[in-house]
Amino acid sequence: DQQVKQNSPSLSVQEGRISILNCDYTNSMFDYFLWYKKYPAEGPTFLISISSIKDKNEDGRFTVFLNKSAKHLSLHIVPSQPGDSAVYFCAASVSNTGNQFYFGTGTSLTVIP
Amino acid sequence: NAGVTQTPKFRILKIGQSMTLQCAQDMNHNYMYWYRQDPGMGLKLIYYSVGAGITDKGEVPNGYNVSRSTTEDFPLRLELAAPSQTSVYFCASRPSAQETQYFGPGTRLLVL
């Protein structure tokens, strides 16, 4: 049972434009959300996170938006760069349990120069 | 710091063989995790540990065992390899429950 879903397996964007990656979740107990970036033959690396007490968190070119009522979060990358080409995973957890993260299936982003 | 290291990088096993996937971290993190990632799927938690001597099951523990005798090491044992265990295995660690995880580069396992 997939509690975190990324319905777009792939996305292509022109360099300089905005990339929007989406993630939906089903468990209303989730209150901590993260995005990871993964290059081939490497482990995932942390990108940005958001707590359910916020609806937006920014870090440079990366912004995560959280819509709790819709159980939806999105990652915006502006402007997109060729080095952003990777697989992006969203993950969610119940923070007071602290231990189990549930991951989406990933979206492969290609930024075209 | 080397971060999280995993060995081997790649291994082919025959059905019924056993092996241990090694994971070590030099960041003095209390929490360690083992995930598997099947093609086209997200990461699924196999086992985790909140400190030396303490381990617990994740979502998909069947067919695996772990031990945590030191803070640094968290090996994953496959006792009787099955084709369903063909996957990429990632180890991760984090300092506390409120912080993000740091992942190793992964071990690719093929069971034939």
JSON list of C-alpha atoms in Angstrom, two decimals:
[
{"chain": "A", "resi": 1, "resn": "ASP", "atom": "CA", "xyz": [0.00, 0.00, 0.00]},
{"chain": "A", "resi": 2, "resn": "GLN", "atom": "CA", "xyz": [1.74, 3.12, -1.28]},
{"chain": "A", "resi": 3, "resn": "GLN", "atom": "CA", "xyz": [1.19, 5.89, 1.24]},
{"chain": "A", "resi": 4, "resn": "VAL", "atom": "CA", "xyz": [3.26, 8.41, -0.70]},
{"chain": "A", "resi": 5, "resn": "LYS", "atom": "CA", "xyz": [2.72, 8.72, -4.43]},
{"chain": "A", "resi": 6, "resn": "GLN", "atom": "CA", "xyz": [4.50, 10.51, -7.23]},
{"chain": "A", "resi": 7, "resn": "ASN", "atom": "CA", "xyz": [2.28, 10.07, -10.26]},
{"chain": "A", "resi": 8, "resn": "SER", "atom": "CA", "xyz": [4.67, 11.50, -12.84]},
{"chain": "A", "resi": 9, "resn": "PRO", "atom": "CA", "xyz": [7.55, 9.11, -13.53]},
{"chain": "A", "resi": 10, "resn": "SER", "atom": "CA", "xyz": [9.35, 11.69, -15.64]},
{"chain": "A", "resi": 11, "resn": "LEU", "atom": "CA", "xyz": [9.46, 15.39, -16.44]},
{"chain": "A", "resi": 12, "resn": "SER", "atom": "CA", "xyz": [11.42, 17.39, -19.04]},
{"chain": "A", "resi": 13, "resn": "VAL", "atom": "CA", "xyz": [12.01, 21.11, -18.70]},
{"chain": "A", "resi": 14, "resn": "GLN", "atom": "CA", "xyz": [14.03, 23.68, -20.60]},
{"chain": "A", "resi": 15, "resn": "GLU", "atom": "CA", "xyz": [16.99, 25.23, -18.82]},
{"chain": "A", "resi": 16, "resn": "GLY", "atom": "CA", "xyz": [15.99, 28.44, -17.06]},
{"chain": "A", "resi": 17, "resn": "ARG", "atom": "CA", "xyz": [12.33, 27.51, -16.76]},
{"chain": "A", "resi": 18, "resn": "ILE", "atom": "CA", "xyz": [10.48, 26.30, -13.66]},
{"chain": "A", "resi": 19, "resn": "SER", "atom": "CA", "xyz": [10.34, 22.61, -12.74]},
{"chain": "A", "resi": 20, "resn": "ILE", "atom": "CA", "xyz": [7.36, 21.52, -10.64]},
{"chain": "A", "resi": 21, "resn": "LEU", "atom": "CA", "xyz": [7.42, 18.06, -9.09]},
{"chain": "A", "resi": 22, "resn": "ASN", "atom": "CA", "xyz": [4.33, 16.77, -7.32]},
{"chain": "A", "resi": 23, "resn": "CYS", "atom": "CA", "xyz": [3.70, 14.35, -4.49]},
{"chain": "A", "resi": 24, "resn": "ASP", "atom": "CA", "xyz": [0.50, 13.10, -2.84]},
{"chain": "A", "resi": 25, "resn": "TYR", "atom": "CA", "xyz": [0.07, 11.23, 0.42]},
{"chain": "A", "resi": 26, "resn": "THR", "atom": "CA", "xyz": [-2.76, 9.33, 2.03]},
{"chain": "A", "resi": 27, "resn": "ASN", "atom": "CA", "xyz": [-1.84, 9.20, 5.72]},
{"chain": "A", "resi": 28, "resn": "SER", "atom": "CA", "xyz": [-3.19, 12.27, 7.54]},
{"chain": "A", "resi": 29, "resn": "MET", "atom": "CA", "xyz": [-0.81, 11.55, 10.45]},
{"chain": "A", "resi": 30, "resn": "PHE", "atom": "CA", "xyz": [2.23, 12.52, 8.35]},
{"chain": "A", "resi": 31, "resn": "ASP", "atom": "CA", "xyz": [3.61, 15.82, 9.59]},
{"chain": "A", "resi": 32, "resn": "TYR", "atom": "CA", "xyz": [7.15, 15.98, 8.23]},
{"chain": "A", "resi": 33, "resn": "PHE", "atom": "CA", "xyz": [7.98, 15.89, 4.54]},
{"chain": "A", "resi": 34, "resn": "LEU", "atom": "CA", "xyz": [11.26, 15.80, 2.66]},
{"chain": "A", "resi": 35, "resn": "TRP", "atom": "CA", "xyz": [12.59, 15.85, -0.87]},
{"chain": "A", "resi": 36, "resn": "TYR", "atom": "CA", "xyz": [15.65, 13.86, -1.86]},
{"chain": "A", "resi": 37, "resn": "LYS", "atom": "CA", "xyz": [17.64, 14.02, -5.08]},
{"chain": "A", "resi": 38, "resn": "LYS", "atom": "CA", "xyz": [19.33, 10.96, -6.52]},
{"chain": "A", "resi": 39, "resn": "TYR", "atom": "CA", "xyz": [21.93, 10.66, -9.25]},
{"chain": "A", "resi": 40, "resn": "PRO", "atom": "CA", "xyz": [22.61, 7.27, -10.92]},
{"chain": "A", "resi": 41, "resn": "ALA", "atom": "CA", "xyz": [24.80, 4.90, -8.89]},
{"chain": "A", "resi": 42, "resn": "GLU", "atom": "CA", "xyz": [24.65, 7.18, -5.84]},
{"chain": "A", "resi": 43, "resn": "GLY", "atom": "CA", "xyz": [22.54, 7.25, -2.71]},
{"chain": "A", "resi": 44, "resn": "PRO", "atom": "CA", "xyz": [19.78, 9.85, -2.28]},
{"chain": "A", "resi": 45, "resn": "THR", "atom": "CA", "xyz": [20.85, 13.23, -0.91]},
{"chain": "A", "resi": 46, "resn": "PHE", "atom": "CA", "xyz": [18.65, 15.50, 1.16]},
{"chain": "A", "resi": 47, "resn": "LEU", "atom": "CA", "xyz": [17.33, 18.57, -0.64]},
{"chain": "A", "resi": 48, "resn": "ILE", "atom": "CA", "xyz": [14.68, 20.34, 1.43]},
{"chain": "A", "resi": 49, "resn": "SER", "atom": "CA", "xyz": [12.08, 19.59, 4.08]},
{"chain": "A", "resi": 50, "resn": "ILE", "atom": "CA", "xyz": [8.88, 21.05, 5.47]},
{"chain": "A", "resi": 51, "resn": "SER", "atom": "CA", "xyz": [6.97, 20.58, 8.68]},
{"chain": "A", "resi": 52, "resn": "SER", "atom": "CA", "xyz": [3.17, 20.50, 8.68]},
{"chain": "A", "resi": 53, "resn": "ILE", "atom": "CA", "xyz": [3.05, 23.72, 10.69]},
{"chain": "A", "resi": 54, "resn": "LYS", "atom": "CA", "xyz": [4.24, 25.54, 7.56]},
{"chain": "A", "resi": 55, "resn": "ASP", "atom": "CA", "xyz": [2.85, 25.71, 4.05]},
{"chain": "A", "resi": 56, "resn": "LYS", "atom": "CA", "xyz": [6.04, 26.85, 2.33]},
{"chain": "A", "resi": 57, "resn": "ASN", "atom": "CA", "xyz": [9.77, 26.48, 2.77]},
{"chain": "A", "resi": 58, "resn": "GLU", "atom": "CA", "xyz": [12.45, 28.02, 0.56]},
{"chain": "A", "resi": 59, "resn": "ASP", "atom": "CA", "xyz": [16.12, 27.26, 0.10]},
{"chain": "A", "resi": 60, "resn": "GLY", "atom": "CA", "xyz": [17.74, 29.12, -2.77]},
{"chain": "A", "resi": 61, "resn": "ARG", "atom": "CA", "xyz": [16.28, 27.89, -6.05]},
{"chain": "A", "resi": 62, "resn": "PHE", "atom": "CA", "xyz": [14.19, 25.23, -4.29]},
{"chain": "A", "resi": 63, "resn": "THR", "atom": "CA", "xyz": [10.78, 25.81, -2.71]},
{"chain": "A", "resi": 64, "resn": "VAL", "atom": "CA", "xyz": [8.49, 23.20, -1.23]},
{"chain": "A", "resi": 65, "resn": "PHE", "atom": "CA", "xyz": [4.77, 23.89, -0.87]},
{"chain": "A", "resi": 66, "resn": "LEU", "atom": "CA", "xyz": [2.48, 21.87, 1.38]},
{"chain": "A", "resi": 67, "resn": "ASN", "atom": "CA", "xyz": [-1.31, 21.73, 1.04]},
{"chain": "A", "resi": 68, "resn": "LYS", "atom": "CA", "xyz": [-2.49, 19.71, 4.03]},
{"chain": "A", "resi": 69, "resn": "SER", "atom": "CA", "xyz": [-6.16, 19.72, 3.13]},
{"chain": "A", "resi": 70, "resn": "ALA", "atom": "CA", "xyz": [-5.36, 18.21, -0.27]},
{"chain": "A", "resi": 71, "resn": "LYS", "atom": "CA", "xyz": [-2.59, 15.99, 1.16]},
{"chain": "A", "resi": 72, "resn": "HIS", "atom": "CA", "xyz": [-0.32, 17.32, -1.55]},
{"chain": "A", "resi": 73, "resn": "LEU", "atom": "CA", "xyz": [3.15, 18.76, -1.71]},
{"chain": "A", "resi": 74, "resn": "SER", "atom": "CA", "xyz": [5.17, 20.13, -4.57]},
{"chain": "A", "resi": 75, "resn": "LEU", "atom": "CA", "xyz": [8.79, 21.04, -5.22]},
{"chain": "A", "resi": 76, "resn": "HIS", "atom": "CA", "xyz": [9.52, 24.06, -7.38]},
{"chain": "A", "resi": 77, "resn": "ILE", "atom": "CA", "xyz": [12.96, 24.57, -8.91]},
{"chain": "A", "resi": 78, "resn": "VAL", "atom": "CA", "xyz": [13.55, 28.02, -10.37]},
{"chain": "A", "resi": 79, "resn": "PRO", "atom": "CA", "xyz": [15.49, 28.48, -12.56]},
{"chain": "A", "resi": 80, "resn": "SER", "atom": "CA", "xyz": [16.13, 24.88, -13.60]},
{"chain": "A", "resi": 81, "resn": "GLN", "atom": "CA", "xyz": [19.71, 23.98, -14.50]},
{"chain": "A", "resi": 82, "resn": "PRO", "atom": "CA", "xyz": [21.12, 20.96, -16.36]},
{"chain": "A", "resi": 83, "resn": "GLY", "atom": "CA", "xyz": [22.80, 19.81, -13.12]},
{"chain": "A", "resi": 84, "resn": "ASP", "atom": "CA", "xyz": [19.33, 19.42, -11.61]},
{"chain": "A", "resi": 85, "resn": "SER", "atom": "CA", "xyz": [18.73, 16.43, -13.89]},
{"chain": "A", "resi": 86, "resn": "ALA", "atom": "CA", "xyz": [18.20, 13.55, -11.44]},
{"chain": "A", "resi": 87, "resn": "VAL", "atom": "CA", "xyz": [15.50, 11.44, -9.83]},
{"chain": "A", "resi": 88, "resn": "TYR", "atom": "CA", "xyz": [13.59, 13.25, -7.09]},
{"chain": "A", "resi": 89, "resn": "PHE", "atom": "CA", "xyz": [11.91, 11.37, -4.25]},
{"chain": "A", "resi": 90, "resn": "CYS", "atom": "CA", "xyz": [9.47, 12.78, -1.76]},
{"chain": "A", "resi": 91, "resn": "ALA", "atom": "CA", "xyz": [9.24, 11.18, 1.66]},
{"chain": "A", "resi": 92, "resn": "ALA", "atom": "CA", "xyz": [6.96, 11.56, 4.65]},
{"chain": "A", "resi": 93, "resn": "SER", "atom": "CA", "xyz": [6.98, 10.59, 8.29]},
{"chain": "A", "resi": 94, "resn": "VAL", "atom": "CA", "xyz": [5.13, 10.99, 11.56]},
{"chain": "A", "resi": 95, "resn": "SER", "atom": "CA", "xyz": [7.68, 13.04, 13.46]},
{"chain": "A", "resi": 96, "resn": "ASN", "atom": "CA", "xyz": [6.93, 11.91, 16.97]},
{"chain": "A", "resi": 97, "resn": "THR", "atom": "CA", "xyz": [7.63, 8.32, 15.98]},
{"chain": "A", "resi": 98, "resn": "GLY", "atom": "CA", "xyz": [10.82, 9.55, 14.38]},
{"chain": "A", "resi": 99, "resn": "ASN", "atom": "CA", "xyz": [11.84, 6.44, 12.63]},
{"chain": "A", "resi": 100, "resn": "GLN", "atom": "CA", "xyz": [10.03, 5.33, 9.52]},
{"chain": "A", "resi": 101, "resn": "PHE", "atom": "CA", "xyz": [10.10, 7.38, 6.36]},
{"chain": "A", "resi": 102, "resn": "TYR", "atom": "CA", "xyz": [7.74, 6.48, 3.53]},
{"chain": "A", "resi": 103, "resn": "PHE", "atom": "CA", "xyz": [9.08, 7.23, 0.07]},
{"chain": "A", "resi": 104, "resn": "GLY", "atom": "CA", "xyz": [7.36, 7.94, -3.22]},
{"chain": "A", "resi": 105, "resn": "THR", "atom": "CA", "xyz": [8.37, 6.13, -6.40]},
{"chain": "A", "resi": 106, "resn": "GLY", "atom": "CA", "xyz": [10.38, 9.07, -7.75]},
{"chain": "A", "resi": 107, "resn": "THR", "atom": "CA", "xyz": [10.20, 11.50, -10.67]},
{"chain": "A", "resi": 108, "resn": "SER", "atom": "CA", "xyz": [13.05, 11.60, -13.18]},
{"chain": "A", "resi": 109, "resn": "LEU", "atom": "CA", "xyz": [13.73, 15.23, -14.08]},
{"chain": "A", "resi": 110, "resn": "THR", "atom": "CA", "xyz": [15.60, 16.11, -17.26]},
{"chain": "A", "resi": 111, "resn": "VAL", "atom": "CA", "xyz": [16.65, 19.72, -17.75]},
{"chain": "A", "resi": 112, "resn": "ILE", "atom": "CA", "xyz": [17.36, 20.37, -21.41]},
{"chain": "A", "resi": 113, "resn": "PRO", "atom": "CA", "xyz": [20.16, 22.90, -22.12]},
{"chain": "B", "resi": 1, "resn": "ASN", "atom": "CA", "xyz": [34.61, 12.09, 7.18]},
{"chain": "B", "resi": 2, "resn": "ALA", "atom": "CA", "xyz": [33.81, 9.22, 4.80]},
{"chain": "B", "resi": 3, "resn": "GLY", "atom": "CA", "xyz": [30.12, 9.49, 5.72]},
{"chain": "B", "resi": 4, "resn": "VAL", "atom": "CA", "xyz": [28.14, 6.30, 5.12]},
{"chain": "B", "resi": 5, "resn": "THR", "atom": "CA", "xyz": [30.02, 3.53, 3.33]},
{"chain": "B", "resi": 6, "resn": "GLN", "atom": "CA", "xyz": [28.60, 0.30, 1.91]},
{"chain": "B", "resi": 7, "resn": "THR", "atom": "CA", "xyz": [30.32, -2.83, 0.67]},
{"chain": "B", "resi": 8, "resn": "PRO", "atom": "CA", "xyz": [30.17, -4.53, -1.74]},
{"chain": "B", "resi": 9, "resn": "LYS", "atom": "CA", "xyz": [29.00, -2.26, -4.55]},
{"chain": "B", "resi": 10, "resn": "PHE", "atom": "CA", "xyz": [27.64, -5.18, -6.58]},
{"chain": "B", "resi": 11, "resn": "ARG", "atom": "CA", "xyz": [27.12, -8.87, -5.95]},
{"chain": "B", "resi": 12, "resn": "ILE", "atom": "CA", "xyz": [25.58, -11.83, -7.75]},
{"chain": "B", "resi": 13, "resn": "LEU", "atom": "CA", "xyz": [24.20, -14.58, -5.52]},
{"chain": "B", "resi": 14, "resn": "LYS", "atom": "CA", "xyz": [22.75, -17.97, -6.33]},
{"chain": "B", "resi": 15, "resn": "ILE", "atom": "CA", "xyz": [19.38, -18.92, -4.87]},
{"chain": "B", "resi": 16, "resn": "GLY", "atom": "CA", "xyz": [19.84, -20.25, -1.34]},
{"chain": "B", "resi": 17, "resn": "GLN", "atom": "CA", "xyz": [23.22, -18.61, -0.72]},
{"chain": "B", "resi": 18, "resn": "SER", "atom": "CA", "xyz": [23.82, -16.29, 2.19]},
{"chain": "B", "resi": 19, "resn": "MET", "atom": "CA", "xyz": [25.65, -12.99, 2.42]},
{"chain": "B", "resi": 20, "resn": "THR", "atom": "CA", "xyz": [26.13, -9.95, 4.59]},
{"chain": "B", "resi": 21, "resn": "LEU", "atom": "CA", "xyz": [25.86, -6.41, 3.27]},
{"chain": "B", "resi": 22, "resn": "GLN", "atom": "CA", "xyz": [28.15, -4.12, 5.22]},
{"chain": "B", "resi": 23, "resn": "CYS", "atom": "CA", "xyz": [27.32, -0.59, 6.30]},
{"chain": "B", "resi": 24, "resn": "ALA", "atom": "CA", "xyz": [29.49, 1.75, 8.35]},
{"chain": "B", "resi": 25, "resn": "GLN", "atom": "CA", "xyz": [29.27, 5.42, 9.31]},
{"chain": "B", "resi": 26, "resn": "ASP", "atom": "CA", "xyz": [31.88, 7.62, 10.93]},
{"chain": "B", "resi": 27, "resn": "MET", "atom": "CA", "xyz": [29.60, 10.47, 12.00]},
{"chain": "B", "resi": 28, "resn": "ASN", "atom": "CA", "xyz": [28.68, 9.00, 15.41]},
{"chain": "B", "resi": 29, "resn": "HIS", "atom": "CA", "xyz": [25.02, 8.82, 14.39]},
{"chain": "B", "resi": 30, "resn": "ASN", "atom": "CA", "xyz": [22.67, 6.93, 16.67]},
{"chain": "B", "resi": 31, "resn": "TYR", "atom": "CA", "xyz": [20.06, 6.07, 14.06]},
{"chain": "B", "resi": 32, "resn": "MET", "atom": "CA", "xyz": [20.78, 3.71, 11.18]},
{"chain": "B", "resi": 33, "resn": "TYR", "atom": "CA", "xyz": [18.52, 2.25, 8.48]},
{"chain": "B", "resi": 34, "resn": "TRP", "atom": "CA", "xyz": [18.42, -0.31, 5.72]},
{"chain": "B", "resi": 35, "resn": "TYR", "atom": "CA", "xyz": [16.24, 0.29, 2.66]},
{"chain": "B", "resi": 36, "resn": "ARG", "atom": "CA", "xyz": [15.69, -1.59, -0.56]},
{"chain": "B", "resi": 37, "resn": "GLN", "atom": "CA", "xyz": [14.72, -0.01, -3.85]},
{"chain": "B", "resi": 38, "resn": "ASP", "atom": "CA", "xyz": [13.14, -2.13, -6.55]},
{"chain": "B", "resi": 39, "resn": "PRO", "atom": "CA", "xyz": [12.97, -0.87, -10.15]},
{"chain": "B", "resi": 40, "resn": "GLY", "atom": "CA", "xyz": [10.36, 1.86, -10.56]},
{"chain": "B", "resi": 41, "resn": "MET", "atom": "CA", "xyz": [9.58, 1.85, -6.85]},
{"chain": "B", "resi": 42, "resn": "GLY", "atom": "CA", "xyz": [10.38, 4.00, -3.88]},
{"chain": "B", "resi": 43, "resn": "LEU", "atom": "CA", "xyz": [12.61, 3.00, -1.01]},
{"chain": "B", "resi": 44, "resn": "LYS", "atom": "CA", "xyz": [11.14, 0.53, 1.44]},
{"chain": "B", "resi": 45, "resn": "LEU", "atom": "CA", "xyz": [12.46, 0.28, 5.00]},
{"chain": "B", "resi": 46, "resn": "ILE", "atom": "CA", "xyz": [13.78, -3.17, 5.94]},
{"chain": "B", "resi": 47, "resn": "TYR", "atom": "CA", "xyz": [15.21, -2.66, 9.44]},
{"chain": "B", "resi": 48, "resn": "TYR", "atom": "CA", "xyz": [16.36, 0.23, 11.56]},
{"chain": "B", "resi": 49, "resn": "SER", "atom": "CA", "xyz": [18.32, 0.83, 14.75]},
{"chain": "B", "resi": 50, "resn": "VAL", "atom": "CA", "xyz": [18.13, 3.69, 17.24]},
{"chain": "B", "resi": 51, "resn": "GLY", "atom": "CA", "xyz": [21.41, 2.81, 18.91]},
{"chain": "B", "resi": 52, "resn": "ALA", "atom": "CA", "xyz": [23.89, 0.03, 19.58]},
{"chain": "B", "resi": 53, "resn": "GLY", "atom": "CA", "xyz": [22.10, -3.13, 20.70]},
{"chain": "B", "resi": 54, "resn": "ILE", "atom": "CA", "xyz": [18.65, -1.92, 19.57]},
{"chain": "B", "resi": 55, "resn": "THR", "atom": "CA", "xyz": [17.06, -2.93, 16.27]},
{"chain": "B", "resi": 56, "resn": "ASP", "atom": "CA", "xyz": [13.51, -3.05, 14.95]},
{"chain": "B", "resi": 57, "resn": "LYS", "atom": "CA", "xyz": [11.61, -4.17, 11.86]},
{"chain": "B", "resi": 58, "resn": "GLY", "atom": "CA", "xyz": [10.52, -1.83, 9.11]},
{"chain": "B", "resi": 59, "resn": "GLU", "atom": "CA", "xyz": [8.00, -2.40, 6.31]},
{"chain": "B", "resi": 60, "resn": "VAL", "atom": "CA", "xyz": [9.68, -5.37, 4.57]},
{"chain": "B", "resi": 61, "resn": "PRO", "atom": "CA", "xyz": [11.84, -7.35, 7.06]},
{"chain": "B", "resi": 62, "resn": "ASN", "atom": "CA", "xyz": [11.12, -10.90, 5.89]},
{"chain": "B", "resi": 63, "resn": "GLY", "atom": "CA", "xyz": [14.23, -12.75, 4.70]},
{"chain": "B", "resi": 64, "resn": "TYR", "atom": "CA", "xyz": [16.65, -10.37, 6.43]},
{"chain": "B", "resi": 65, "resn": "ASN", "atom": "CA", "xyz": [18.39, -10.02, 9.77]},
{"chain": "B", "resi": 66, "resn": "VAL", "atom": "CA", "xyz": [20.42, -7.21, 11.31]},
{"chain": "B", "resi": 67, "resn": "SER", "atom": "CA", "xyz": [22.66, -6.61, 14.28]},
{"chain": "B", "resi": 68, "resn": "ARG", "atom": "CA", "xyz": [24.06, -3.42, 15.82]},
{"chain": "B", "resi": 69, "resn": "SER", "atom": "CA", "xyz": [26.95, -4.22, 18.14]},
{"chain": "B", "resi": 70, "resn": "THR", "atom": "CA", "xyz": [28.65, -0.83, 17.66]},
{"chain": "B", "resi": 71, "resn": "THR", "atom": "CA", "xyz": [27.50, 2.70, 16.85]},
{"chain": "B", "resi": 72, "resn": "GLU", "atom": "CA", "xyz": [29.47, 2.63, 13.58]},
{"chain": "B", "resi": 73, "resn": "ASP", "atom": "CA", "xyz": [28.35, -0.64, 11.96]},
{"chain": "B", "resi": 74, "resn": "PHE", "atom": "CA", "xyz": [24.96, -1.97, 10.90]},
{"chain": "B", "resi": 75, "resn": "PRO", "atom": "CA", "xyz": [25.31, -5.13, 8.77]},
{"chain": "B", "resi": 76, "resn": "LEU", "atom": "CA", "xyz": [22.34, -6.66, 6.92]},
{"chain": "B", "resi": 77, "resn": "ARG", "atom": "CA", "xyz": [22.25, -10.44, 6.62]},
{"chain": "B", "resi": 78, "resn": "LEU", "atom": "CA", "xyz": [20.46, -12.43, 3.92]},
{"chain": "B", "resi": 79, "resn": "GLU", "atom": "CA", "xyz": [20.25, -16.05, 5.02]},
{"chain": "B", "resi": 80, "resn": "LEU", "atom": "CA", "xyz": [18.66, -17.85, 2.05]},
{"chain": "B", "resi": 81, "resn": "ALA", "atom": "CA", "xyz": [18.77, -15.61, -1.00]},
{"chain": "B", "resi": 82, "resn": "ALA", "atom": "CA", "xyz": [15.68, -15.59, -3.23]},
{"chain": "B", "resi": 83, "resn": "PRO", "atom": "CA", "xyz": [15.12, -13.90, -6.63]},
{"chain": "B", "resi": 84, "resn": "SER", "atom": "CA", "xyz": [12.65, -11.54, -4.91]},
{"chain": "B", "resi": 85, "resn": "GLN", "atom": "CA", "xyz": [15.60, -10.06, -3.02]},
{"chain": "B", "resi": 86, "resn": "THR", "atom": "CA", "xyz": [17.15, -8.77, -6.24]},
{"chain": "B", "resi": 87, "resn": "SER", "atom": "CA", "xyz": [17.27, -5.05, -5.53]},
{"chain": "B", "resi": 88, "resn": "VAL", "atom": "CA", "xyz": [19.45, -2.07, -4.70]},
{"chain": "B", "resi": 89, "resn": "TYR", "atom": "CA", "xyz": [20.09, -1.78, -0.97]},
{"chain": "B", "resi": 90, "resn": "PHE", "atom": "CA", "xyz": [20.76, 1.55, 0.70]},
{"chain": "B", "resi": 91, "resn": "CYS", "atom": "CA", "xyz": [22.03, 2.13, 4.19]},
{"chain": "B", "resi": 92, "resn": "ALA", "atom": "CA", "xyz": [21.39, 5.47, 5.89]},
{"chain": "B", "resi": 93, "resn": "SER", "atom": "CA", "xyz": [22.13, 7.15, 9.19]},
{"chain": "B", "resi": 94, "resn": "ARG", "atom": "CA", "xyz": [21.07, 10.26, 11.06]},
{"chain": "B", "resi": 95, "resn": "PRO", "atom": "CA", "xyz": [22.10, 11.86, 14.34]},
{"chain": "B", "resi": 96, "resn": "SER", "atom": "CA", "xyz": [18.65, 12.12, 15.89]},
{"chain": "B", "resi": 97, "resn": "ALA", "atom": "CA", "xyz": [14.97, 11.64, 15.11]},
{"chain": "B", "resi": 98, "resn": "GLN", "atom": "CA", "xyz": [14.59, 15.31, 14.19]},
{"chain": "B", "resi": 99, "resn": "GLU", "atom": "CA", "xyz": [17.24, 15.42, 11.49]},
{"chain": "B", "resi": 100, "resn": "THR", "atom": "CA", "xyz": [17.55, 14.18, 7.94]},
{"chain": "B", "resi": 101, "resn": "GLN", "atom": "CA", "xyz": [19.11, 10.92, 6.83]},
{"chain": "B", "resi": 102, "resn": "TYR", "atom": "CA", "xyz": [22.45, 10.54, 5.09]},
{"chain": "B", "resi": 103, "resn": "PHE", "atom": "CA", "xyz": [22.58, 7.71, 2.57]},
{"chain": "B", "resi": 104, "resn": "GLY", "atom": "CA", "xyz": [25.37, 5.44, 1.42]},
{"chain": "B", "resi": 105, "resn": "PRO", "atom": "CA", "xyz": [26.00, 4.79, -2.30]},
{"chain": "B", "resi": 106, "resn": "GLY", "atom": "CA", "xyz": [24.07, 1.51, -2.35]},
{"chain": "B", "resi": 107, "resn": "THR", "atom": "CA", "xyz": [24.74, -2.18, -2.96]},
{"chain": "B", "resi": 108, "resn": "ARG", "atom": "CA", "xyz": [23.27, -3.73, -6.08]},
{"chain": "B", "resi": 109, "resn": "LEU", "atom": "CA", "xyz": [22.30, -7.37, -5.50]},
{"chain": "B", "resi": 110, "resn": "LEU", "atom": "CA", "xyz": [21.28, -9.85, -8.17]},
{"chain": "B", "resi": 111, "resn": "VAL", "atom": "CA", "xyz": [19.94, -13.25, -7.10]},
{"chain": "B", "resi": 112, "resn": "LEU", "atom": "CA", "xyz": [19.86, -15.87, -9.85]}
]
